[in-house]
Tab-separated table of C-alpha atoms in Angstrom:
chain	number	residue	atom	x	y	z
A	1	UNK	CA	-23.287	19.413	-0.314
A	2	UNK	CA	-19.843	21.005	-0.199
A	3	UNK	CA	-17.608	19.912	-3.076
A	4	UNK	CA	-14.815	17.572	-2.100
A	5	UNK	CA	-11.348	19.084	-2.071
A	6	UNK	CA	-9.099	17.862	-4.846
A	7	UNK	CA	-5.388	17.258	-4.319
A	8	UNK	CA	-3.857	16.410	-7.693
A	9	UNK	CA	-0.469	15.503	-6.246
A	10	UNK	CA	-1.938	12.658	-4.181
A	11	UNK	CA	-2.749	10.682	-7.326
A	12	UNK	CA	0.966	10.917	-8.149
A	13	UNK	CA	1.887	9.867	-4.605
A	14	UNK	CA	-0.333	6.803	-4.886
A	15	UNK	CA	1.009	6.124	-8.374
A	16	UNK	CA	4.582	6.063	-7.106
A	17	UNK	CA	3.587	3.875	-4.165
A	18	UNK	CA	1.646	1.310	-6.216
A	19	UNK	CA	4.541	0.969	-8.671
A	20	UNK	CA	6.776	0.144	-5.718
A	21	UNK	CA	4.198	-2.430	-4.600
A	22	UNK	CA	4.474	-4.067	-8.017
A	23	UNK	CA	8.268	-3.806	-7.848
A	24	UNK	CA	8.229	-5.442	-4.392
A	25	UNK	CA	6.142	-8.339	-5.703
A	26	UNK	CA	8.588	-8.799	-8.591
A	27	UNK	CA	11.048	-10.388	-6.162
A	28	UNK	CA	9.522	-13.791	-6.700
A	29	UNK	CA	9.416	-16.680	-4.248
A	30	UNK	CA	8.812	-19.422	-6.815
A	31	UNK	CA	10.434	-21.161	-8.654
A	32	UNK	CA	13.405	-18.974	-7.626
A	33	UNK	CA	13.453	-17.731	-4.038
A	34	UNK	CA	14.850	-14.206	-4.381
A	35	UNK	CA	14.341	-12.926	-0.833
A	36	UNK	CA	17.665	-14.342	0.372
A	37	UNK	CA	19.696	-12.551	-2.295
A	38	UNK	CA	21.590	-9.565	-0.783
A	39	UNK	CA	20.741	-7.032	-3.504
A	40	UNK	CA	17.062	-7.968	-3.270
A	41	UNK	CA	17.113	-7.510	0.501
A	42	UNK	CA	18.724	-4.096	0.065
A	43	UNK	CA	16.212	-2.998	-2.590
A	44	UNK	CA	13.275	-4.145	-0.465
A	45	UNK	CA	14.704	-2.359	2.569
A	46	UNK	CA	14.684	0.910	0.621
A	47	UNK	CA	11.109	0.878	-0.630
A	48	UNK	CA	9.995	-0.945	2.497
A	49	UNK	CA	10.507	2.279	4.439
A	50	UNK	CA	7.493	3.945	2.849
A	51	UNK	CA	5.685	2.116	0.028
A	52	UNK	CA	2.690	0.982	2.110
A	53	UNK	CA	2.793	3.576	4.891
A	54	UNK	CA	2.286	6.369	2.374
A	55	UNK	CA	-1.119	4.970	1.335
A	56	UNK	CA	-2.379	5.162	4.906
A	57	UNK	CA	-0.900	8.595	5.599
A	58	UNK	CA	-2.533	10.013	2.478
A	59	UNK	CA	-5.809	8.239	3.321
A	60	UNK	CA	-5.821	9.945	6.710
A	61	UNK	CA	-5.101	13.302	5.096
A	62	UNK	CA	-7.871	12.866	2.534
A	63	UNK	CA	-10.304	11.743	5.240
A	64	UNK	CA	-9.508	14.851	7.289
A	65	UNK	CA	-10.371	16.995	4.265
A	66	UNK	CA	-13.474	15.052	3.243
A	67	UNK	CA	-17.146	15.780	3.759
A	68	UNK	CA	-18.399	14.580	7.139
A	69	UNK	CA	-20.417	11.381	6.966
A	70	UNK	CA	-22.317	9.300	9.476
A	71	UNK	CA	-20.908	5.921	10.490
A	72	UNK	CA	-23.434	4.136	8.253
A	73	UNK	CA	-22.666	6.369	5.265
A	74	UNK	CA	-18.942	5.788	5.728
A	75	UNK	CA	-19.460	2.033	6.085
A	76	UNK	CA	-21.501	1.830	2.869
A	77	UNK	CA	-18.946	3.851	0.929
A	78	UNK	CA	-15.948	1.827	2.083
A	79	UNK	CA	-17.775	-1.501	1.808
A	80	UNK	CA	-18.575	-0.841	-1.861
A	81	UNK	CA	-15.088	0.485	-2.526
A	82	UNK	CA	-13.047	-2.094	-0.590
A	83	UNK	CA	-15.101	-5.134	0.445
A	84	UNK	CA	-16.493	-5.979	-2.989
A	85	UNK	CA	-12.966	-6.163	-4.526
A	86	UNK	CA	-11.787	-8.050	-1.433
A	87	UNK	CA	-14.503	-10.730	-1.694
A	88	UNK	CA	-14.311	-11.000	-5.485
A	89	UNK	CA	-10.530	-11.469	-5.346
A	90	UNK	CA	-10.850	-14.206	-2.719
A	91	UNK	CA	-13.352	-16.158	-4.819
A	92	UNK	CA	-11.441	-15.870	-8.114
A	93	UNK	CA	-8.126	-16.553	-6.373
A	94	UNK	CA	-9.509	-19.717	-4.769
A	95	UNK	CA	-10.802	-20.976	-8.124
A	96	UNK	CA	-7.412	-20.370	-9.776
A	97	UNK	CA	-5.518	-22.100	-6.957
A	98	UNK	CA	-7.751	-25.159	-7.125
A	99	UNK	CA	-7.809	-25.327	-10.922
A	100	UNK	CA	-4.097	-24.591	-11.513
A	101	UNK	CA	-2.199	-25.594	-8.337
A	102	UNK	CA	1.132	-26.031	-10.140
A	103	UNK	CA	1.219	-22.352	-11.124
A	104	UNK	CA	1.081	-20.943	-7.602
A	105	UNK	CA	3.464	-21.121	-4.664
A	106	UNK	CA	0.739	-20.666	-2.010
A	107	UNK	CA	-1.332	-23.827	-2.139
A	108	UNK	CA	-4.847	-24.263	-0.768
A	109	UNK	CA	-4.567	-26.777	2.063
A	110	UNK	CA	-8.274	-26.686	2.817
A	111	UNK	CA	-11.345	-24.552	2.228
A	112	UNK	CA	-11.807	-24.102	5.980
A	113	UNK	CA	-8.294	-22.749	6.453
A	114	UNK	CA	-8.674	-20.508	3.406
A	115	UNK	CA	-11.889	-19.016	4.830
A	116	UNK	CA	-10.314	-18.628	8.268
A	117	UNK	CA	-7.423	-16.633	6.822
A	118	UNK	CA	-9.834	-14.675	4.633
A	119	UNK	CA	-12.111	-13.528	7.460
A	120	UNK	CA	-9.665	-13.284	10.371
A	121	UNK	CA	-6.193	-12.761	8.861
A	122	UNK	CA	-6.747	-10.678	5.779
A	123	UNK	CA	-6.114	-13.392	3.208
A	124	UNK	CA	-3.791	-12.474	0.345
A	125	UNK	CA	-5.374	-9.058	-0.115
A	126	UNK	CA	-4.529	-8.106	3.462
A	127	UNK	CA	-3.792	-4.470	2.582
A	128	UNK	CA	-7.460	-3.907	1.655
A	129	UNK	CA	-8.549	-5.784	4.793
A	130	UNK	CA	-6.492	-3.507	7.082
A	131	UNK	CA	-7.522	-0.356	5.236
A	132	UNK	CA	-11.197	-1.256	5.664
A	133	UNK	CA	-10.731	-1.927	9.397
A	134	UNK	CA	-8.998	1.431	9.805
A	135	UNK	CA	-11.865	3.222	8.063
A	136	UNK	CA	-14.305	1.278	10.210
A	137	UNK	CA	-12.659	2.224	13.509
A	138	UNK	CA	-10.980	5.629	13.245
A	139	UNK	CA	-13.328	8.012	11.386
A	140	UNK	CA	-16.022	8.062	14.096
A	141	UNK	CA	-13.362	8.382	16.819
A	142	UNK	CA	-11.284	11.086	15.158
A	143	UNK	CA	-14.349	13.251	14.509
A	144	UNK	CA	-14.886	13.616	18.270
A	145	UNK	CA	-11.297	13.472	19.547
A	146	UNK	CA	-9.325	16.639	20.248
A	147	UNK	CA	-5.833	17.169	18.851
A	148	UNK	CA	-4.194	16.289	22.155
A	149	UNK	CA	-6.082	12.994	22.454
A	150	UNK	CA	-5.319	12.213	18.810
A	151	UNK	CA	-1.582	12.768	19.369
A	152	UNK	CA	-1.676	10.584	22.475
A	153	UNK	CA	-3.350	7.872	20.381
A	154	UNK	CA	-0.367	7.844	18.007
A	155	UNK	CA	2.087	7.225	20.862
A	156	UNK	CA	-0.220	4.634	22.425
A	157	UNK	CA	-0.395	2.717	19.144
A	158	UNK	CA	3.400	2.851	18.770
A	159	UNK	CA	3.790	1.361	22.243
A	160	UNK	CA	1.140	-1.307	21.620
A	161	UNK	CA	2.732	-2.253	18.323
A	162	UNK	CA	6.115	-2.678	19.994
A	163	UNK	CA	5.086	-4.650	23.082
A	164	UNK	CA	2.310	-6.944	21.817
A	165	UNK	CA	3.631	-10.058	19.981
A	166	UNK	CA	2.601	-10.353	16.333
A	167	UNK	CA	1.370	-13.915	16.789
A	168	UNK	CA	-0.780	-13.329	19.877
A	169	UNK	CA	-4.196	-15.018	19.439
A	170	UNK	CA	-2.972	-16.235	16.037
A	171	UNK	CA	-2.718	-12.648	14.788
A	172	UNK	CA	-6.472	-12.328	14.227
A	173	UNK	CA	-7.690	-9.156	12.538
A	174	UNK	CA	-4.042	-8.408	11.732
A	175	UNK	CA	-3.915	-6.216	14.844
A	176	UNK	CA	-0.167	-5.593	14.520
A	177	UNK	CA	-0.552	-4.208	10.993
A	178	UNK	CA	-3.695	-2.387	12.118
A	179	UNK	CA	-1.752	-0.639	14.916
A	180	UNK	CA	1.186	0.164	12.644
A	181	UNK	CA	-0.771	1.622	9.737
A	182	UNK	CA	-3.276	3.359	12.018
A	183	UNK	CA	-0.328	5.451	13.234
A	184	UNK	CA	0.193	6.837	9.744
A	185	UNK	CA	-3.517	7.242	9.071
A	186	UNK	CA	-3.791	9.384	12.206
A	187	UNK	CA	-0.641	11.353	11.344
A	188	UNK	CA	-2.182	12.085	7.949
A	189	UNK	CA	-5.316	13.251	9.729
A	190	UNK	CA	-3.259	15.553	11.967
A	191	UNK	CA	-1.663	17.116	8.876
A	192	UNK	CA	-5.027	18.472	7.719
A	193	UNK	CA	-4.155	22.115	8.419
A	194	UNK	CA	-0.524	21.818	7.325
A	195	UNK	CA	0.870	24.635	5.195
A	196	UNK	CA	1.313	22.858	1.864
A	197	UNK	CA	4.141	25.233	0.959
A	198	UNK	CA	6.283	23.013	3.201
A	199	UNK	CA	5.921	20.333	0.541
A	200	UNK	CA	5.999	22.556	-2.528
A	201	UNK	CA	9.078	24.578	-1.567
A	202	UNK	CA	12.131	23.407	-3.548
A	203	UNK	CA	14.495	23.991	-0.638
A	204	UNK	CA	12.389	21.778	1.594
A	205	UNK	CA	12.247	19.187	-1.187
A	206	UNK	CA	16.056	19.225	-1.295
A	207	UNK	CA	16.146	18.611	2.466
A	208	UNK	CA	13.652	15.732	2.258
A	209	UNK	CA	15.628	14.258	-0.665
A	210	UNK	CA	18.844	14.449	1.337
A	211	UNK	CA	17.285	12.802	4.412
A	212	UNK	CA	15.719	10.095	2.253
A	213	UNK	CA	18.978	9.423	0.405
A	214	UNK	CA	21.028	9.178	3.600
A	215	UNK	CA	18.680	7.298	5.932
A	216	UNK	CA	16.395	5.360	3.580
A	217	UNK	CA	18.936	4.494	0.884
A	218	UNK	CA	22.605	4.674	1.902
A	219	UNK	CA	22.318	3.619	5.549
A	220	UNK	CA	18.933	1.894	5.457
A	221	UNK	CA	20.456	-1.438	6.528
A	222	UNK	CA	23.224	-0.027	8.708
A	223	UNK	CA	21.290	1.997	11.289
A	224	UNK	CA	19.216	-0.200	13.561
A	225	UNK	CA	17.879	1.740	16.525
A	226	UNK	CA	15.159	-0.364	18.156
A	227	UNK	CA	11.514	0.583	18.601
A	228	UNK	CA	11.145	4.051	17.132
A	229	UNK	CA	13.569	4.181	14.200
A	230	UNK	CA	11.430	2.416	11.601
A	231	UNK	CA	8.622	4.936	12.221
A	232	UNK	CA	11.089	7.756	11.583
A	233	UNK	CA	12.278	6.081	8.374
A	234	UNK	CA	8.696	5.567	7.223
A	235	UNK	CA	7.807	9.200	7.826
A	236	UNK	CA	10.932	10.408	5.989
A	237	UNK	CA	10.008	8.160	3.061
A	238	UNK	CA	6.394	9.371	3.016
A	239	UNK	CA	7.453	13.015	3.252
A	240	UNK	CA	9.960	12.586	0.405
A	241	UNK	CA	7.427	10.942	-1.924
A	242	UNK	CA	4.798	13.561	-1.123
A	243	UNK	CA	7.290	16.385	-1.787
A	244	UNK	CA	8.463	14.668	-4.965
A	245	UNK	CA	4.895	14.504	-6.258
A	246	UNK	CA	4.659	18.313	-6.322
A	247	UNK	CA	7.854	18.515	-8.367
A	248	UNK	CA	6.462	15.989	-10.852
A	249	UNK	CA	3.190	17.867	-11.372
A	250	UNK	CA	4.927	20.161	-13.882
A	251	UNK	CA	5.972	17.261	-16.163
A	252	UNK	CA	2.833	16.425	-18.099
A	253	UNK	CA	3.809	12.984	-19.375
A	254	UNK	CA	5.082	11.694	-16.011
A	255	UNK	CA	2.191	13.401	-14.230
A	256	UNK	CA	-0.373	11.721	-16.466
A	257	UNK	CA	1.190	8.252	-16.217
A	258	UNK	CA	1.615	8.318	-12.429
A	259	UNK	CA	-1.834	9.833	-11.916
A	260	UNK	CA	-3.348	6.985	-13.930
A	261	UNK	CA	-1.551	4.473	-11.707
A	262	UNK	CA	-2.632	6.355	-8.585
A	263	UNK	CA	-6.294	6.682	-9.547
A	264	UNK	CA	-6.359	2.957	-10.367
A	265	UNK	CA	-4.034	1.839	-7.550
A	266	UNK	CA	-6.569	-0.576	-6.046
A	267	UNK	CA	-7.081	-2.206	-9.443
A	268	UNK	CA	-3.311	-2.530	-9.971
A	269	UNK	CA	-3.021	-4.153	-6.532
A	270	UNK	CA	-5.978	-6.456	-7.216
A	271	UNK	CA	-4.660	-7.584	-10.601
A	272	UNK	CA	-1.017	-7.983	-9.607
A	273	UNK	CA	-1.296	-11.541	-8.328
A	274	UNK	CA	-2.841	-12.666	-11.598
A	275	UNK	CA	-0.339	-10.757	-13.752
A	276	UNK	CA	2.608	-12.203	-11.839
A	277	UNK	CA	1.938	-15.785	-12.912
A	278	UNK	CA	2.174	-15.322	-16.721
A	279	UNK	CA	5.042	-12.836	-16.302
A	280	UNK	CA	6.985	-15.255	-14.120
A	281	UNK	CA	6.283	-18.233	-16.393
A	282	UNK	CA	7.403	-16.300	-19.464
A	283	UNK	CA	10.619	-14.935	-17.938
A	284	UNK	CA	11.755	-17.920	-15.861
A	285	UNK	CA	10.168	-21.027	-17.398
A	286	UNK	CA	10.020	-20.157	-21.089
A	287	UNK	CA	12.867	-17.674	-21.647
A	288	UNK	CA	15.015	-19.224	-18.876
A	289	UNK	CA	16.409	-15.886	-17.713
A	290	UNK	CA	18.969	-16.494	-14.954
A	291	UNK	CA	20.094	-12.986	-13.993
A	292	UNK	CA	18.053	-12.044	-10.925
A	293	UNK	CA	18.135	-8.262	-11.608
A	294	UNK	CA	16.843	-8.968	-15.112
A	295	UNK	CA	14.209	-11.363	-13.773
A	296	UNK	CA	12.853	-8.803	-11.297
A	297	UNK	CA	12.924	-5.857	-13.725
A	298	UNK	CA	11.365	-7.876	-16.567
A	299	UNK	CA	8.573	-9.206	-14.364
A	300	UNK	CA	7.917	-5.684	-13.087
A	301	UNK	CA	7.659	-4.209	-16.602
A	302	UNK	CA	5.436	-7.039	-17.819
A	303	UNK	CA	3.114	-6.758	-14.818
A	304	UNK	CA	2.733	-3.001	-15.309
A	305	UNK	CA	1.941	-3.522	-19.009
A	306	UNK	CA	-0.427	-6.467	-18.435
A	307	UNK	CA	-2.318	-4.622	-15.727
A	308	UNK	CA	-2.448	-1.354	-17.652
A	309	UNK	CA	-4.062	-3.112	-20.626
A	310	UNK	CA	-6.389	-5.092	-18.356
A	311	UNK	CA	-7.584	-1.917	-16.603
A	312	UNK	CA	-8.281	-0.180	-19.918
A	313	UNK	CA	-10.371	-3.173	-20.997
A	314	UNK	CA	-12.158	-3.643	-17.665
A	315	UNK	CA	-13.114	0.041	-17.495
A	316	UNK	CA	-15.489	-0.630	-20.404
A	317	UNK	CA	-17.427	-3.239	-18.399
A	318	UNK	CA	-19.427	-1.781	-15.494
A	319	UNK	CA	-19.770	-5.038	-13.559
A	320	UNK	CA	-16.071	-5.862	-13.850
A	321	UNK	CA	-15.137	-2.343	-12.736
A	322	UNK	CA	-16.956	-2.847	-9.458
A	323	UNK	CA	-15.226	-6.175	-8.836
A	324	UNK	CA	-11.722	-4.695	-8.897
A	325	UNK	CA	-12.495	-1.365	-7.259
A	326	UNK	CA	-12.337	0.960	-10.251
């Protein structure tokens, strides 16, 4: 078997992205609803341009450079990697919600509804749900599609995602998110033969930094061109983070920390919901912090620390490792 290609910078890319996921979740909804606060909306608009899209783009790129597998081989690999954490989270999450309802803002209104959302709407770990569906659908298609057909598929998905209502047929299988993130998975696949010097080159990094700063930071809330603009923003954000990762490779301490986060990104995502509760209780209910920037930053730091320690402990237990996708 041919050895799998290794791209060290992608662990950094995923590390940056998962930290932004944790930062995004630090804007709590309960007992303080922070989503209506202007600075929170601005901050979320910035990282919202790329922080999830980049996972799918890099997944497509890695798939394009991976060893060819049959549909069954691919299914088994992704089922063990994604479905086991997805099912284990749903079970533990349900137990926590039933046992400690006062600690959570999303209550369980009924087991039937919970199962419906779990199987047909992605539940609370919807990112894993969509990623699994993408790996179920696109690998066998992309292996036989030519470049022209693949490019056409990107534009077709963009059109579908813009014209089909999000709530059609109750949003089953999260088709809107599936269309949206499939676009970036396929783009990543199309970048297989890209000259990586485009990302490594410092001049190109300066250009990507400038574009990101202008469009994804300064004017992220000011420019609102319908339909296509948010795809452009997402690609600029992904390109910037990918370019940035090459610049960070030379800094050993940052490289090591971000690579750890990237390699364990699924575990960080899995554990975040459970880390949020004690962090939120400590900061808001016990310490009574009122400054919203301090609340968000404190919760973020605590969640990173809690989850880092939890991952180090769980890595010593084989069964637990499987449950959270380590």
